[in-house]
CSV table of N, CA and C in Angstrom, one decimal:
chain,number,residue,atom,x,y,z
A,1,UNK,N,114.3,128.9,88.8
A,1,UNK,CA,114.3,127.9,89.8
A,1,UNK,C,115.4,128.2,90.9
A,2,UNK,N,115.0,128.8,91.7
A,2,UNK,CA,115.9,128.5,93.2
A,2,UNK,C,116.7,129.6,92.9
A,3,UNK,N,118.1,129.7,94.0
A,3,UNK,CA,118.9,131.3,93.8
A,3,UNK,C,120.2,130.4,93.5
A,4,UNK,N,121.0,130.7,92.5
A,4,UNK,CA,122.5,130.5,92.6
A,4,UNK,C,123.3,129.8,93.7
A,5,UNK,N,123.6,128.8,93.6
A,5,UNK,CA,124.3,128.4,94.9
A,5,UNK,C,123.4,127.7,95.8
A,6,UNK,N,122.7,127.5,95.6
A,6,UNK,CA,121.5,126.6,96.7
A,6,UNK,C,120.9,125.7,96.1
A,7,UNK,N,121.1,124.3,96.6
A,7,UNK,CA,120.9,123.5,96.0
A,7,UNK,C,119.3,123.1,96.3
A,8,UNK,N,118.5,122.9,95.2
A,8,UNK,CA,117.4,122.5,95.5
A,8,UNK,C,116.6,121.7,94.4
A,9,UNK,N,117.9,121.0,93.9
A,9,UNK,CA,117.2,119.9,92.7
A,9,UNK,C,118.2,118.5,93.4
A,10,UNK,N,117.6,117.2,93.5
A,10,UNK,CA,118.2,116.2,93.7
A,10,UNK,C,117.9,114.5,93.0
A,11,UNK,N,118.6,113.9,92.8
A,11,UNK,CA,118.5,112.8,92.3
A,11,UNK,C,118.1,111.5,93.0
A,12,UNK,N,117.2,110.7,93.3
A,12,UNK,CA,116.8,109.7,94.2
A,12,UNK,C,117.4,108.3,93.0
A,13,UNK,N,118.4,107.4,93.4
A,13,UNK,CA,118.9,106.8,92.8
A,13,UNK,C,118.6,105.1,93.4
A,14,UNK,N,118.0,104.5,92.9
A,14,UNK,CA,117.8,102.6,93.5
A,14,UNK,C,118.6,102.1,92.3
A,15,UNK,N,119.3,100.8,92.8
A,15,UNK,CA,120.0,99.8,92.1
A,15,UNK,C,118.8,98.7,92.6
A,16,UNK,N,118.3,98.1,91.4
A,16,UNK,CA,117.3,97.2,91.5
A,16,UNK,C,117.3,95.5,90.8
A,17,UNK,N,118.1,95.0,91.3
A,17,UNK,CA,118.5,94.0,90.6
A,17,UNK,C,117.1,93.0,89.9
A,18,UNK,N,117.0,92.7,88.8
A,18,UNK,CA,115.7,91.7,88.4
A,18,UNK,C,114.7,92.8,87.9
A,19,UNK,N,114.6,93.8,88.6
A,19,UNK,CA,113.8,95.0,87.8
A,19,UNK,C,113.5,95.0,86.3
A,20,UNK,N,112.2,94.7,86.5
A,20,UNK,CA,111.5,95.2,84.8
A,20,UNK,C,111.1,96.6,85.0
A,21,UNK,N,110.7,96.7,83.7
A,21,UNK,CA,110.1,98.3,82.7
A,21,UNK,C,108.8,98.8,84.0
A,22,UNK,N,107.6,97.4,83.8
A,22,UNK,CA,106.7,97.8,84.5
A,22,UNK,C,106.8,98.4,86.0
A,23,UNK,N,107.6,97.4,86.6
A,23,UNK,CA,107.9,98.0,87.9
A,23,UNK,C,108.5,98.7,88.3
A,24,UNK,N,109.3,99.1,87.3
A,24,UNK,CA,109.9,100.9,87.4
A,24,UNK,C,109.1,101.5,87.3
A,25,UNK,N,107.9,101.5,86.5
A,25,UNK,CA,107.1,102.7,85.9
A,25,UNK,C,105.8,102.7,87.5
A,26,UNK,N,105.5,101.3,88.2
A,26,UNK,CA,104.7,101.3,89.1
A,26,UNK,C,105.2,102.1,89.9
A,27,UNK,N,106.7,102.1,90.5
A,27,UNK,CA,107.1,102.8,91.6
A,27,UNK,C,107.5,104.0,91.2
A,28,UNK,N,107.8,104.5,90.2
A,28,UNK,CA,107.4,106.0,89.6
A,28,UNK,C,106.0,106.4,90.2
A,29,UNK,N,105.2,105.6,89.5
A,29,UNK,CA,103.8,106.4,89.9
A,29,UNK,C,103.9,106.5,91.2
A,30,UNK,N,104.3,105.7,91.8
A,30,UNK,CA,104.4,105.7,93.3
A,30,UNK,C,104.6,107.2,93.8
A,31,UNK,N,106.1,107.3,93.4
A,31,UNK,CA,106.6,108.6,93.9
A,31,UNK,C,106.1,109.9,93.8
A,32,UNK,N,105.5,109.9,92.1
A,32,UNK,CA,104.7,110.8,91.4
A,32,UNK,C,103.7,111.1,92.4
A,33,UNK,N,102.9,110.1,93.1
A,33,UNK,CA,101.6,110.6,93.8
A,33,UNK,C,102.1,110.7,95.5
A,34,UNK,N,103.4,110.4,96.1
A,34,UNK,CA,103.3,110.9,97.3
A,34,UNK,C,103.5,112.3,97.1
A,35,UNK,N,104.5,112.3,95.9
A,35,UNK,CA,105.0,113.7,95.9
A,35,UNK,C,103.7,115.1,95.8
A,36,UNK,N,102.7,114.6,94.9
A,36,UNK,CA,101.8,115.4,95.2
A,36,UNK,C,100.9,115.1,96.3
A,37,UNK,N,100.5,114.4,97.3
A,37,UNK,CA,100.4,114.3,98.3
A,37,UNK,C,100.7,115.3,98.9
A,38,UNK,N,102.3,115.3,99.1
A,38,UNK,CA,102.9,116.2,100.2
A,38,UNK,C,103.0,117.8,100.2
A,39,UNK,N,103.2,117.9,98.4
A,39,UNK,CA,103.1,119.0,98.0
A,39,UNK,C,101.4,119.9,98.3
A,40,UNK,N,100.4,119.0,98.5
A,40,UNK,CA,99.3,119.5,98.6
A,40,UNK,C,99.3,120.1,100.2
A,41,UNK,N,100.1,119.6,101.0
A,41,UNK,CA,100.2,120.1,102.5
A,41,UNK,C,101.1,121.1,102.5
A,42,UNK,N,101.9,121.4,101.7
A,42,UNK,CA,102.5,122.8,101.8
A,42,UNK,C,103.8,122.0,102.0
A,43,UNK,N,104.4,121.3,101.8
A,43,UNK,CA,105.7,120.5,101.4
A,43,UNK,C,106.3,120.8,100.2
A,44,UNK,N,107.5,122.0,100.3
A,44,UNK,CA,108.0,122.4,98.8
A,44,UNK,C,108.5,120.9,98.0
A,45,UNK,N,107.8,120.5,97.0
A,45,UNK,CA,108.8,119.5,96.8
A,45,UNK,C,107.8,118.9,94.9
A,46,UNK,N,108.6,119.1,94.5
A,46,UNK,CA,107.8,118.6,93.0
A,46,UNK,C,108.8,117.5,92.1
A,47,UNK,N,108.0,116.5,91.6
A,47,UNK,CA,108.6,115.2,90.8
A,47,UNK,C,108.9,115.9,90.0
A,48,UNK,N,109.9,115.7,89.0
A,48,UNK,CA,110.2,116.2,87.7
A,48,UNK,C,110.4,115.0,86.9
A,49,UNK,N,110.2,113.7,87.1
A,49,UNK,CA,110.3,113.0,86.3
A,49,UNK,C,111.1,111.7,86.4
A,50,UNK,N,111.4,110.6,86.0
A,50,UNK,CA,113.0,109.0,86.1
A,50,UNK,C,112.4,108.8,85.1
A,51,UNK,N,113.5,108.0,85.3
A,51,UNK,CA,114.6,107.2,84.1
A,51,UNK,C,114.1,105.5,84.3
A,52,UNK,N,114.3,105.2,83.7
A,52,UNK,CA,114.6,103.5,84.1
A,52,UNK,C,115.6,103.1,83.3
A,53,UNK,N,117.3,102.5,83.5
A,53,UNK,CA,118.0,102.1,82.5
A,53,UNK,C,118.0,100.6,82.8
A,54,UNK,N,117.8,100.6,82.0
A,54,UNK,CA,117.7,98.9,81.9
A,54,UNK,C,118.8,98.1,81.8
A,55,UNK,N,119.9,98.1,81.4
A,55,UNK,CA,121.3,97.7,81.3
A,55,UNK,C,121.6,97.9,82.6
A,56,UNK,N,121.6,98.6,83.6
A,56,UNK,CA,122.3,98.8,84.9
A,56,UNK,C,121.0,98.5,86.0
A,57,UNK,N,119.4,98.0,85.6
A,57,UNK,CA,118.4,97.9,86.3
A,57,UNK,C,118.8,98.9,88.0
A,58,UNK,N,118.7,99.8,87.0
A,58,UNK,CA,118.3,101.4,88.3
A,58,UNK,C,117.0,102.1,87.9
A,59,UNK,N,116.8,102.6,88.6
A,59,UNK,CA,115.5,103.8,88.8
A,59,UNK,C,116.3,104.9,89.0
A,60,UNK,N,116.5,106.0,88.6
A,60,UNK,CA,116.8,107.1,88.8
A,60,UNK,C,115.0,108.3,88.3
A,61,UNK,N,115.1,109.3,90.0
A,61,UNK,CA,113.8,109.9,90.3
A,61,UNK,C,114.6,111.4,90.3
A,62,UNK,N,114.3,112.4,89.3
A,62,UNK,CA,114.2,113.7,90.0
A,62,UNK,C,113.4,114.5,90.7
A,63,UNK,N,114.0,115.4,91.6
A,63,UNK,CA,112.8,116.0,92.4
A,63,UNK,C,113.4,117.9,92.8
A,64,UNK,N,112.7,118.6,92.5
A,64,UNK,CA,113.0,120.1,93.3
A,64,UNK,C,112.3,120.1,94.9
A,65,UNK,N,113.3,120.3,95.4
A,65,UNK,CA,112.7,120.8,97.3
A,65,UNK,C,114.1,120.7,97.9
A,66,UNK,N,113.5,119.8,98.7
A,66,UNK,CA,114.8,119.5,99.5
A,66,UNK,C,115.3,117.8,99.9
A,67,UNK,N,116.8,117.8,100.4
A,67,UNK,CA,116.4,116.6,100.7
A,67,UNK,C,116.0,115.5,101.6
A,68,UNK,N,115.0,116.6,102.7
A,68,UNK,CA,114.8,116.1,103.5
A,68,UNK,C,113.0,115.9,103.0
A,69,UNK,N,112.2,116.6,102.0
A,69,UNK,CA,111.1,116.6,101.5
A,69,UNK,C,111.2,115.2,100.7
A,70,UNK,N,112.5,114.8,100.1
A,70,UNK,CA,112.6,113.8,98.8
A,70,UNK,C,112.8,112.3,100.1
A,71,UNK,N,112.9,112.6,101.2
A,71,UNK,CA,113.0,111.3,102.2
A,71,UNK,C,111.8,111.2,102.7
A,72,UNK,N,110.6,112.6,102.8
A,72,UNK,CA,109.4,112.0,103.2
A,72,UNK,C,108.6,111.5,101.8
A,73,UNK,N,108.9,111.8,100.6
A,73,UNK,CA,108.0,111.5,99.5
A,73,UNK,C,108.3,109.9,99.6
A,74,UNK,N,109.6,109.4,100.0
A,74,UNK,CA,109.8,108.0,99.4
A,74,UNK,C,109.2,107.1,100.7
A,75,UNK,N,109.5,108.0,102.2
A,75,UNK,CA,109.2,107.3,103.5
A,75,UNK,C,107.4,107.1,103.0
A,76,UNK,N,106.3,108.0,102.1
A,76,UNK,CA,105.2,107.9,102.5
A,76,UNK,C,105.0,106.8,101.0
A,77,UNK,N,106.1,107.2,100.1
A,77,UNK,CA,105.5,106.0,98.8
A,77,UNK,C,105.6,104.5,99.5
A,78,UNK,N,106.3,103.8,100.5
A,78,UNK,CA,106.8,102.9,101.0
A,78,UNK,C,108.0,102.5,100.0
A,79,UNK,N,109.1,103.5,99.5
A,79,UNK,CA,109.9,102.9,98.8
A,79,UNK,C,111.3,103.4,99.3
A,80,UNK,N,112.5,102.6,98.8
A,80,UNK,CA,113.8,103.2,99.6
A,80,UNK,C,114.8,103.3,98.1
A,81,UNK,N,115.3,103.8,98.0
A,81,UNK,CA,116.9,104.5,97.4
A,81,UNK,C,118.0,104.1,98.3
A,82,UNK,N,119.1,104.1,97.1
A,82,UNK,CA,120.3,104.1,97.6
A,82,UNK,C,121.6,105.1,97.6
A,83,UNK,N,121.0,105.6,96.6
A,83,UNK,CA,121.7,107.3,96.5
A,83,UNK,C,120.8,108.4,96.8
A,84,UNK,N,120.5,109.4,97.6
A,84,UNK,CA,120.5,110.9,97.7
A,84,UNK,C,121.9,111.8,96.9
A,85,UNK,N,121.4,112.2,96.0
A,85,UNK,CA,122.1,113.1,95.2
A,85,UNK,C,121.8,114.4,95.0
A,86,UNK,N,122.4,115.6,95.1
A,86,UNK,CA,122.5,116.9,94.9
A,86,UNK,C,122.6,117.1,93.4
A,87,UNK,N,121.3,118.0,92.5
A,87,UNK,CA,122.2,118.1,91.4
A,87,UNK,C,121.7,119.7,90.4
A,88,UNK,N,122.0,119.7,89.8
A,88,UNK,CA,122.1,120.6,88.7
A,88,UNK,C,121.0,121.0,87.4
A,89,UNK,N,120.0,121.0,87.3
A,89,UNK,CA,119.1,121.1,86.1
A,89,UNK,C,119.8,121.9,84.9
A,90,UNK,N,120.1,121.5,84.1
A,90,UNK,CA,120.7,122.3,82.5
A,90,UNK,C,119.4,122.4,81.5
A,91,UNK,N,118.8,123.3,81.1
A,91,UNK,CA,118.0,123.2,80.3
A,91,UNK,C,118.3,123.0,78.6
């Protein structure tokens, strides 16, 4: 994945106060289907998967591309973040 030193994995992070299970998993799917959306136009950009923690009612979304690809998947899901994060995949 990607070359040493170039970042191309990122973390889309919402603080969601009142958030249940279901509507994390709704706005997942959300993101899940812009992402392939976009990716079907030739938009490098693929979901790898969130989180929902329920003690701190966040959404955390990972994504490979960039982070300007991970602001059109959320601008086309109609949904917003509060972190853009750069990060690291460890297998």
């Amino acid at each position: 994945r990607g070359r040493p030193g170039v970042v191309n994995a990122f973390i889309a992070e919402r603080f969601w106060p009142g958030a249940n299970e279901a509507q994390a998993r709704a706005a997942m799917e959300l993101i899940r289907a812009a992402c392939e959306r976009l990716a079907a136009t030739g938009v490098p950009v693929r979901y790898l998967g969130g989180t929902f923690v329920l003690e701190d009612e966040a959404v955390s979304c990972r994504f490979e591309g960039t982070a300007q690809a991970v602001r059109a998947v959320h601008e086309l899901a109609g949904l917003t973040y509060d972190r853009l994060l750069s990060s690291i995949d460890v297998p």
